[in-house]
Tab-separated table of C-alpha atoms in Angstrom:
chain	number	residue	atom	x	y	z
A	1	UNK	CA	105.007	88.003	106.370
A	2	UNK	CA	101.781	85.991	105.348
A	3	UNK	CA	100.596	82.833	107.067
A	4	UNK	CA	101.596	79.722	105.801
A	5	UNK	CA	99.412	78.235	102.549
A	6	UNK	CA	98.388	75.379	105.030
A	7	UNK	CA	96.939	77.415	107.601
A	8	UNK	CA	94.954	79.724	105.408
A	9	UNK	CA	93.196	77.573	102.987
A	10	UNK	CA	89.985	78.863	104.249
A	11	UNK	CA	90.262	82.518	103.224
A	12	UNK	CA	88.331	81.324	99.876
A	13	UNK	CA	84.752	81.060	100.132
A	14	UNK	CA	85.149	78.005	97.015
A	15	UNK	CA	87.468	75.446	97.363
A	16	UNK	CA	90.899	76.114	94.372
A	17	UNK	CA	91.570	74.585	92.077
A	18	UNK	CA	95.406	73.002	91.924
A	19	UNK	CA	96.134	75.656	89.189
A	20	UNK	CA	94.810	78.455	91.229
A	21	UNK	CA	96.696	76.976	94.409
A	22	UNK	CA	99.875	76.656	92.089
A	23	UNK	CA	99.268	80.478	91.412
A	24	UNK	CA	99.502	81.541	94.805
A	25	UNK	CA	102.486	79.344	96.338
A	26	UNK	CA	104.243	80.579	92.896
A	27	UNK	CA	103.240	84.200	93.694
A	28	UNK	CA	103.574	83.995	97.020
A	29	UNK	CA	107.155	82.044	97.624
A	30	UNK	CA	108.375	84.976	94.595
A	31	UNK	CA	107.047	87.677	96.851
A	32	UNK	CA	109.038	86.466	99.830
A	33	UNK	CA	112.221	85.711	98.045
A	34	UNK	CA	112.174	88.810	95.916
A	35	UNK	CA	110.033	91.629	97.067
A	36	UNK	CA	110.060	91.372	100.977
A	37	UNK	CA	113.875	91.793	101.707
A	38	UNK	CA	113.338	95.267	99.675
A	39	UNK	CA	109.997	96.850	101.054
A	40	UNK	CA	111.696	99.031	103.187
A	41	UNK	CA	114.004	99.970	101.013
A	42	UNK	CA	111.880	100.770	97.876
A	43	UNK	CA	108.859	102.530	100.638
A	44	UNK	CA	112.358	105.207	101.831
A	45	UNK	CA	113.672	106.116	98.567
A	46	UNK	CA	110.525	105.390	96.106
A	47	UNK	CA	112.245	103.195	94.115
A	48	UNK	CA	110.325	101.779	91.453
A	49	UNK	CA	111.280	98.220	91.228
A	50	UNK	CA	111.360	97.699	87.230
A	51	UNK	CA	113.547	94.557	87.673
A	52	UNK	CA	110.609	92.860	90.235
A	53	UNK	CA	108.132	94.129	87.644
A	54	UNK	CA	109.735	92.531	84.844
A	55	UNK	CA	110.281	89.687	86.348
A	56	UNK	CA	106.641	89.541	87.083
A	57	UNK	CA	105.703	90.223	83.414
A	58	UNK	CA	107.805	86.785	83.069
A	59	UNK	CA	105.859	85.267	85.182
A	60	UNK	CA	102.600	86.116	82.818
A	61	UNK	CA	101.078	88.587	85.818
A	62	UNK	CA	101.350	91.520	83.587
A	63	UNK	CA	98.743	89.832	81.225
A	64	UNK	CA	96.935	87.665	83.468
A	65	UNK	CA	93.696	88.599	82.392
A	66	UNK	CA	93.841	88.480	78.523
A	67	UNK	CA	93.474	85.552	75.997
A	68	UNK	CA	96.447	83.959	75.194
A	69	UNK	CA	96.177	84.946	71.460
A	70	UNK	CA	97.047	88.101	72.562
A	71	UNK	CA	100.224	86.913	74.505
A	72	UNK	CA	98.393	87.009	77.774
A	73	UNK	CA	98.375	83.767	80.569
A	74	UNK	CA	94.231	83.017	79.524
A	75	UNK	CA	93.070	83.502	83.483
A	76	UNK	CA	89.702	85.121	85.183
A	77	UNK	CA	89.284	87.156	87.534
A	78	UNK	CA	89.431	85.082	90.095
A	79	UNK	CA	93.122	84.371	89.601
A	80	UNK	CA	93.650	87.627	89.179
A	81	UNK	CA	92.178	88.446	92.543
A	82	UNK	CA	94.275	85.705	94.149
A	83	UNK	CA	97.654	87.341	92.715
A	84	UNK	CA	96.749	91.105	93.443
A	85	UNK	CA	95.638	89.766	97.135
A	86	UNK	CA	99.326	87.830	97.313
A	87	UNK	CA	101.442	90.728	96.254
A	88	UNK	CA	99.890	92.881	98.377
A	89	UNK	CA	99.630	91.180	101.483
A	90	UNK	CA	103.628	91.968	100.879
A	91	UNK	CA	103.765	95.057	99.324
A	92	UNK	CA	100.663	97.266	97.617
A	93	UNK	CA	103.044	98.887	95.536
A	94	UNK	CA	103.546	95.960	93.648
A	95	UNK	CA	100.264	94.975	93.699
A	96	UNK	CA	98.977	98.483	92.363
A	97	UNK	CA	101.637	98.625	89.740
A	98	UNK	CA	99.958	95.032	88.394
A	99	UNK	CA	96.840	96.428	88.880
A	100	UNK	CA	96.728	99.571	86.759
A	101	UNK	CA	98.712	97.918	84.081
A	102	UNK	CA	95.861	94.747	83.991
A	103	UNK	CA	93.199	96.672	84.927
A	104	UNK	CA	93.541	100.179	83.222
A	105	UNK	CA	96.224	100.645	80.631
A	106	UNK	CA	95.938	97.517	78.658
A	107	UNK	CA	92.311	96.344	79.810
A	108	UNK	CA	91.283	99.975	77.863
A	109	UNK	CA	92.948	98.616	74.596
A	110	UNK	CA	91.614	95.473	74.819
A	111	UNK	CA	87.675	96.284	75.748
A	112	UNK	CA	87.717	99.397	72.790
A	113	UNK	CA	90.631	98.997	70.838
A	114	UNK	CA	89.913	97.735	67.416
A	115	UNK	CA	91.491	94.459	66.204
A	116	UNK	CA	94.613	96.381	64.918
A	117	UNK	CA	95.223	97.992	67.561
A	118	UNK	CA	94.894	94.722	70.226
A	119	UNK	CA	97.297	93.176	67.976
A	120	UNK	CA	99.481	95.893	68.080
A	121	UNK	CA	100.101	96.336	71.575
A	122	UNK	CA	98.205	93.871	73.397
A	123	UNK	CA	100.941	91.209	72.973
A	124	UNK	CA	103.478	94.076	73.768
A	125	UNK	CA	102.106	94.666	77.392
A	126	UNK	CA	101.052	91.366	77.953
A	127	UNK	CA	104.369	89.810	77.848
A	128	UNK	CA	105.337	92.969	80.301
A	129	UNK	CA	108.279	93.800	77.730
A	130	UNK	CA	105.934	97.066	77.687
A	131	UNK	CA	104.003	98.702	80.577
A	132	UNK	CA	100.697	100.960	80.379
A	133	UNK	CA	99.172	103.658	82.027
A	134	UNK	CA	95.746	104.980	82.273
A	135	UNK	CA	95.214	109.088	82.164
A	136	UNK	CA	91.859	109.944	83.099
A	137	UNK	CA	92.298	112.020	86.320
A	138	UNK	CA	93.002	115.947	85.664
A	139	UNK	CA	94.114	118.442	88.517
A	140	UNK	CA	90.815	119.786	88.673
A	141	UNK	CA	88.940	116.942	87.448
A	142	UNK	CA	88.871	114.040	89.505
A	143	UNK	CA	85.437	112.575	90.704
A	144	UNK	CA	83.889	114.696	87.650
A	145	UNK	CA	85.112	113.295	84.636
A	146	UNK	CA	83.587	115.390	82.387
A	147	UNK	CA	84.892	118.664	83.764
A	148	UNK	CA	88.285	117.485	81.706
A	149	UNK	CA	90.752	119.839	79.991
A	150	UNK	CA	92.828	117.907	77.966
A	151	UNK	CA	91.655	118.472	74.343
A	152	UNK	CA	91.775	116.611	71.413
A	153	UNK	CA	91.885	118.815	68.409
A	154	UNK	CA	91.171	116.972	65.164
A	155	UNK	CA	93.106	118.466	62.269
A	156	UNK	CA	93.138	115.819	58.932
A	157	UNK	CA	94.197	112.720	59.662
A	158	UNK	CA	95.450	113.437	63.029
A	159	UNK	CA	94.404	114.717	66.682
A	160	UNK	CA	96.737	117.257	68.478
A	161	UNK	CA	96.533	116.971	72.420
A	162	UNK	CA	96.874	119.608	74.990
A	163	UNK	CA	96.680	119.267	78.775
A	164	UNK	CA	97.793	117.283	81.627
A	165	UNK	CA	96.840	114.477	83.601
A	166	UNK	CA	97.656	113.670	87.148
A	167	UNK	CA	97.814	111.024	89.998
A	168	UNK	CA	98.622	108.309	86.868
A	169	UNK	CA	99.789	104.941	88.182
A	170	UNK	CA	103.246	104.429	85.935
A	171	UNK	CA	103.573	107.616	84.562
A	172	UNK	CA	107.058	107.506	84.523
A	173	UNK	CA	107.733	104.113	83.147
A	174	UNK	CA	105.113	103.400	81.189
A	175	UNK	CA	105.708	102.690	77.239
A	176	UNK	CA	101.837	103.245	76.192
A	177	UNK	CA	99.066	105.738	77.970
A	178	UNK	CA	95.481	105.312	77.418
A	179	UNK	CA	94.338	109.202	77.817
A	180	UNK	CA	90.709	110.626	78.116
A	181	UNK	CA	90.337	113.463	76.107
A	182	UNK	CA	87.749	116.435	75.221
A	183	UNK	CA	86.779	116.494	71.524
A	184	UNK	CA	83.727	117.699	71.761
A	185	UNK	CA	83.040	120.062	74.946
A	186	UNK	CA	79.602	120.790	73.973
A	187	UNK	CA	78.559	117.466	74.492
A	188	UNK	CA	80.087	116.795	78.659
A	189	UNK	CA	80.901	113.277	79.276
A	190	UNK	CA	79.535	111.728	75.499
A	191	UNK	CA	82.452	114.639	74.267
A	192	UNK	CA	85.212	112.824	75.868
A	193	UNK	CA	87.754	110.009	73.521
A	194	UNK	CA	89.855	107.962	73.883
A	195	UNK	CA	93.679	107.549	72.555
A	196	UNK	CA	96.759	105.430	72.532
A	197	UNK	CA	99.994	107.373	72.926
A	198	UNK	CA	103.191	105.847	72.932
A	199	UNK	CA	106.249	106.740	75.031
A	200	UNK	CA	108.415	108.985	72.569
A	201	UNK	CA	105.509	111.038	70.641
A	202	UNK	CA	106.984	114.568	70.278
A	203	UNK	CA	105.001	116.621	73.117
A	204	UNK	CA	104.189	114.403	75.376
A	205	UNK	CA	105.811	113.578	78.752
A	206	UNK	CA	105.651	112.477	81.943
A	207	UNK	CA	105.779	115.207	84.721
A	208	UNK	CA	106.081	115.876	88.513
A	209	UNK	CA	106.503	112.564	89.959
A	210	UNK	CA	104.173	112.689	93.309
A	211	UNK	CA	105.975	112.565	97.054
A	212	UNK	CA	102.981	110.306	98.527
A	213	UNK	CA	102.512	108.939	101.589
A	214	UNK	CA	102.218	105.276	101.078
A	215	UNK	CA	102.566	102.862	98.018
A	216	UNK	CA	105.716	105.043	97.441
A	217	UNK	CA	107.445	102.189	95.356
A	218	UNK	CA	104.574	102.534	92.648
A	219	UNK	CA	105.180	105.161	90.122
A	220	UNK	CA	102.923	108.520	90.130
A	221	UNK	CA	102.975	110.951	88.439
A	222	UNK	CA	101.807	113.578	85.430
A	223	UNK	CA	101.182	113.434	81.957
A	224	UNK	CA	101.705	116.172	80.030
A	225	UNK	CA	100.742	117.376	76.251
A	226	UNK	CA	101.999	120.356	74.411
A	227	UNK	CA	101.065	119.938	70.689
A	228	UNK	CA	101.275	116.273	71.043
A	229	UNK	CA	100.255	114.985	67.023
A	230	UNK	CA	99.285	111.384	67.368
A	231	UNK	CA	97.804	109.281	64.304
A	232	UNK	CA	93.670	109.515	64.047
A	233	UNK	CA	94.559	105.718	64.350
A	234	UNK	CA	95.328	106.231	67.882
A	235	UNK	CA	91.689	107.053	68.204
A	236	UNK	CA	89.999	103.757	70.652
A	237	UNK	CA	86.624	103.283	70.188
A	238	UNK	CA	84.040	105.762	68.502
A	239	UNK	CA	85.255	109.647	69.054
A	240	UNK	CA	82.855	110.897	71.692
A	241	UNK	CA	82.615	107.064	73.635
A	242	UNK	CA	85.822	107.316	75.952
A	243	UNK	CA	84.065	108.174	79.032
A	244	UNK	CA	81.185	105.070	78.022
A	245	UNK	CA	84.519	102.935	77.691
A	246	UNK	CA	86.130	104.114	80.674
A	247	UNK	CA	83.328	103.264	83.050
A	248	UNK	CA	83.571	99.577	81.422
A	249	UNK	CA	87.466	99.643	82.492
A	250	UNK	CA	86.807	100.818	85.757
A	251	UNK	CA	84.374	97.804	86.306
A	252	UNK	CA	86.496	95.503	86.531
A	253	UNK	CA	89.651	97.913	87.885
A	254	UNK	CA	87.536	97.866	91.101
A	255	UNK	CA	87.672	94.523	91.768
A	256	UNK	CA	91.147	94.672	91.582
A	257	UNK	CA	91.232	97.993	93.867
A	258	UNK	CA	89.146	95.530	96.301
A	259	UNK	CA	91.523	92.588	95.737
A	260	UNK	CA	94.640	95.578	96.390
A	261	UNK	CA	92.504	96.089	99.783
A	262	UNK	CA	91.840	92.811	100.268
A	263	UNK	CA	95.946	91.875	100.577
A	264	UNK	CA	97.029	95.334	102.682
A	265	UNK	CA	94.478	94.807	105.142
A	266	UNK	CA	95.789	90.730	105.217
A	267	UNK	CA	99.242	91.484	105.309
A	268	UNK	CA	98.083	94.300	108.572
A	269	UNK	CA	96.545	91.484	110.143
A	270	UNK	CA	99.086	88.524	110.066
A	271	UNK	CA	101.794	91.120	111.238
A	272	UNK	CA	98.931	92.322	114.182
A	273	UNK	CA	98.797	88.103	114.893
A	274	UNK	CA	102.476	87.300	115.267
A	275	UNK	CA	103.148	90.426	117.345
A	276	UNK	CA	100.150	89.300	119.819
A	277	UNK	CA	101.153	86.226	120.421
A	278	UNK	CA	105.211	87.634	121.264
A	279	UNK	CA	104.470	90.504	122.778
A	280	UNK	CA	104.131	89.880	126.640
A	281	UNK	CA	102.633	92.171	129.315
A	282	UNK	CA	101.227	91.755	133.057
A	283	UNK	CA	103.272	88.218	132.828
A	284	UNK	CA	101.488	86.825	129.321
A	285	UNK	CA	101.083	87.324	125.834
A	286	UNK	CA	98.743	90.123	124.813
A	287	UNK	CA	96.793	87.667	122.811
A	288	UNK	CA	95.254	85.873	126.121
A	289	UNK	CA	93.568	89.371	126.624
A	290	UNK	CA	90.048	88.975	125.999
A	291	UNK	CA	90.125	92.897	124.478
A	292	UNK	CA	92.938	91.705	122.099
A	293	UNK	CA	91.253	88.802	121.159
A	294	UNK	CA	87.340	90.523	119.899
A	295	UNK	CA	89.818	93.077	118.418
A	296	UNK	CA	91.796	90.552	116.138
A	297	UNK	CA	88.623	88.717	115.535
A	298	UNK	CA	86.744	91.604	114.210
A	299	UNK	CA	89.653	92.288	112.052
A	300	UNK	CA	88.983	88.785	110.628
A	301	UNK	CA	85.588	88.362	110.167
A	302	UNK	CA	85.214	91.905	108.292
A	303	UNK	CA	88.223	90.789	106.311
A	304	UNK	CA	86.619	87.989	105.195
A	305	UNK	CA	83.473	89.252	104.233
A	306	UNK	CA	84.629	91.978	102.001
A	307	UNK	CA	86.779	88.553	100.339
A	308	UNK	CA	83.413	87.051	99.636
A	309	UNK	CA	82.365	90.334	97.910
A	310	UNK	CA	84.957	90.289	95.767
A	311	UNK	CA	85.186	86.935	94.906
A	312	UNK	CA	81.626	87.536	93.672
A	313	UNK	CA	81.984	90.269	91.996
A	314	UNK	CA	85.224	88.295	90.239
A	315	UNK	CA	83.145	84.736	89.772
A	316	UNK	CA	80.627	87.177	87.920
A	317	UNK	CA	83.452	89.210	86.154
A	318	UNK	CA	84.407	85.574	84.391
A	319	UNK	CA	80.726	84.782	83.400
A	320	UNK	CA	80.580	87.519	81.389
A	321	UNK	CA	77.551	89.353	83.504
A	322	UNK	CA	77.456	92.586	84.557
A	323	UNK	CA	79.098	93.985	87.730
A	324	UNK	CA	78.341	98.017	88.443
A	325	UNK	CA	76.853	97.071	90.942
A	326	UNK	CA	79.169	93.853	92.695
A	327	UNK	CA	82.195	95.522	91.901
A	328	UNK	CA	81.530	99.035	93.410
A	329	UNK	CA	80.230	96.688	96.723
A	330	UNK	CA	83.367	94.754	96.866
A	331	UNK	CA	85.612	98.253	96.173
A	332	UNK	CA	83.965	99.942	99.098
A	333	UNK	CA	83.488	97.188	101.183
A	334	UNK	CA	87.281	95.947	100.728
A	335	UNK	CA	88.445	99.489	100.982
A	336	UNK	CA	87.083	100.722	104.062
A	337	UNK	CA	87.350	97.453	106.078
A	338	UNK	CA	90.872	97.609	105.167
A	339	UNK	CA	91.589	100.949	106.137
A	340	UNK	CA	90.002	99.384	109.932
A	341	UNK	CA	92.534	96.735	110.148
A	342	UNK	CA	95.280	98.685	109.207
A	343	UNK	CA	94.208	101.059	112.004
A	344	UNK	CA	93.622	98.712	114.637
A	345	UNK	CA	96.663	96.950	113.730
A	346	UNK	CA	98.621	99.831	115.038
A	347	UNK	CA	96.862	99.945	118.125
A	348	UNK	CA	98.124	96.082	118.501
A	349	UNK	CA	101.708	96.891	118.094
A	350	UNK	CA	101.065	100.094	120.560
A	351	UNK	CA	104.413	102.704	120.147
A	352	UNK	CA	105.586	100.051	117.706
A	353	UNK	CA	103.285	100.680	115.404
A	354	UNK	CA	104.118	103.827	114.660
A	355	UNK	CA	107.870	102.782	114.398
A	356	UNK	CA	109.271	102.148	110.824
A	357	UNK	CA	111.172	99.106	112.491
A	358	UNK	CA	107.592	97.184	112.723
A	359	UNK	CA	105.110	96.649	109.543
A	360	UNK	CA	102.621	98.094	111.055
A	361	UNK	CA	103.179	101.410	109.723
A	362	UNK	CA	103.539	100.506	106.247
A	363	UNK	CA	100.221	98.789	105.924
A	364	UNK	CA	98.583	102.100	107.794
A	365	UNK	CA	100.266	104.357	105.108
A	366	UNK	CA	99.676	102.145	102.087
A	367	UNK	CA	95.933	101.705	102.904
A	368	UNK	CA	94.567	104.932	102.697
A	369	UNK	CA	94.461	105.127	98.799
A	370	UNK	CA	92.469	102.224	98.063
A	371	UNK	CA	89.404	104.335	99.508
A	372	UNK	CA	90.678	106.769	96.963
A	373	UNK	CA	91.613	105.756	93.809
A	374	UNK	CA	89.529	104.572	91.328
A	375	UNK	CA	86.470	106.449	92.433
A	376	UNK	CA	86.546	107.562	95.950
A	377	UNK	CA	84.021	105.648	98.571
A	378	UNK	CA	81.715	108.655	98.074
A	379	UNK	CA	81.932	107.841	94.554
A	380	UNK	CA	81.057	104.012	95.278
A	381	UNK	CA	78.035	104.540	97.500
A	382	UNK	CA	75.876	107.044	94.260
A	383	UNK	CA	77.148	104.158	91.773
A	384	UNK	CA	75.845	101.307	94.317
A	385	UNK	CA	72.849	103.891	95.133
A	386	UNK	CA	71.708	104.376	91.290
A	387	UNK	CA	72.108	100.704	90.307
A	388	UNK	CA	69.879	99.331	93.434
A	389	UNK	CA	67.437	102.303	92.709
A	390	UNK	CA	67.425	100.954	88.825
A	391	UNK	CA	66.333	97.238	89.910
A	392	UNK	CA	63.343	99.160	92.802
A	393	UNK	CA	61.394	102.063	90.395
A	394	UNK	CA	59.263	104.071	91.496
A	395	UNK	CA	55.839	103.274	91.020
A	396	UNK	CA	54.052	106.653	91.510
């Protein structure tokens, strides 16, 4: 379990405000009292915990990010961070459930979608009385978007849908997918659209749900199309801008990939803390080791460093600037330095850590996707790579 509130005000690099503080003793004293006593559970069977989700939705997390004219709570990023980061440090299930639905699913609607359309569902998701997913990954088209299948046939008024989509974050629960579709092939990556398809339309479906090896309490799965006929008012955006939009979304859905980091690798290292200071050996706690101790505090000081990446590329998310750049930093950063602690957190608890009984384990299993998902950390470094490269021209 996390440290307590009063010995970690310092993880900020700003001093909170009393709302933000309020956010995270509310989020955090929920996560103890309703998501810890089930972890294990939920991680053996892959239960998806709709109840904790709803309840969550209550709570205004499943909107967080959106104006509250469109139902949502009328927070930044910043708060957002703080609640992925609290959730997480917990469970990253729960954290990337919240995520995708903020992040992809609804954010998509809300950046493209026309005013109809946000009024339509917005509200709907918001409130968390509906949940969204995000289809853009294909089986054979992950890191290259525009080698997508699924097509988009435009016949009248109407676009039928063919194909599948896989690896989608609340496939199986969701009541609205965002999907990325090919409507014009000729054209790569300015060919690719955008719809809205509800849970329900004749032809589509969720499929295989995916046996993973960590987050196993967050919902993946496939999306599948045969003939699916949606309304040409499904279309978001302008036919042909889905993948323009979609790199917009996944702006901001790495900071909260970062933030999702950010509360795994935390939740590693408090566990790796309390077992140091218990576990004894050679007639003293393993924390009095000087080895132990520029172990843990390497753990730290990386941890907080990819924090003050992604509180920047969050501060900047709120003012309205652009963040290619910041949030691809704070997504590999976060990622990879996460993936460390949960590593070396292990090593802490020794055999323990690779015993179920201990938390260790957990944390080691659940890490690994956040260098994956939402553009892998080979993925990061050409975005990071091409927007320095931008600002430094050549001048040959």
């Amino acid at each position: 379990m996390s440290l307590d509130l009063e010995t970690d005000v310092n993880l900020y690099p700003f001093v909170l405000t009393e709302d933000q503080e309020h956010l995270r003793r509310e989020i955090r004293a929920f996560a103890a009292r309703e998501i810890a006593p089930n972890v294990m559970a939920w991680d053996e069977t892959s239960e998806f915990p709709l109840a904790a989700v709803k309840k969550l939705g209550t709570m205004g997390l499943l909107g967080i990010i959106f104006p509250q004219e469109y139902g949502g709570a009328g927070l930044g990023y910043v708060d957002y961070v703080l609640a992925i980061e609290e959730l997480s440090a917990v469970d990253g299930s729960l954290g990337l459930t919240v995520a995708a639905h903020n992040s992809l699913g609804t954010n998509h609607i809300f950046l493209a979608g026309n005013e109809q359309q946000k009024r339509k569902y917005v509200p709907l998701l918001a409130s968390g009385e509906w949940l969204a997913a995000w289809g853009l990954t294909e089986p054979g088209s992950g890191s290259d978007a525009g080698s997508a299948r699924t097509v988009a046939v435009k016949k009248g008024d109407r676009y039928v849908l063919n194909g599948n989509k896989t690896f989608i974050t609340n496939g199986h629960y969701a009541d609205v997918a965002v999907v990325i579709a090919v409507t014009d092939k000729s054209k790569g990556t300015h060919g690719l659209s955008a719809f809205v398809v509800e849970k329900g339309t004749p032809g589509f479906r969720p499929g295989k749900k995916e046996n993973k090896l960590g987050l196993r309490a967050s919902d993946t799965s496939e999306l599948i199309f045969e003939d699916c006929e949606i309304p040409g008012e499904n279309l978001l955006g302008a036919e042909g801008e889905g993948f323009i939009d979609a790199m917009r979304v996944l702006d901001g859905g790495r900071i909260s990939i970062a933030a999702l980091s950010l509360g795994i690798g935390r939740g590693a290292l408090d566990a790796a803390l309390k077992y140091v200071k218990e576990r004894r050996q050679f007639g003293k706690a393993i924390a009095e080791f000087q080895g132990i101790q520029w172990k843990l505090a390497d753990m730290a000081t990386e941890l907080d460093a990819a924090r003050l990446l992604t509180q920047r590329a969050a501060v900047l998310k709120d003012a309205g600037r652009k963040i290619t750049r910041e949030s691809a930093m704070a997504k590999l950063m976060a990622s990879e330095v996460a993936v460390r602690i949960c590593n070396d957190a292990v090593q802490l608890f020794g055999g323990y850590g690779f015993i179920k009984d201990y938390p260790a384990e957990k944390f080691y299993r659940d890490v690994k996707l956040c260098t994956i998902g939402e553009g892998t950390s080979e993925i990061q470094r050409m975005v990071i790579a091409r927007e320095i490269l931008k600002v430094y021209p050549s001048r040959g």
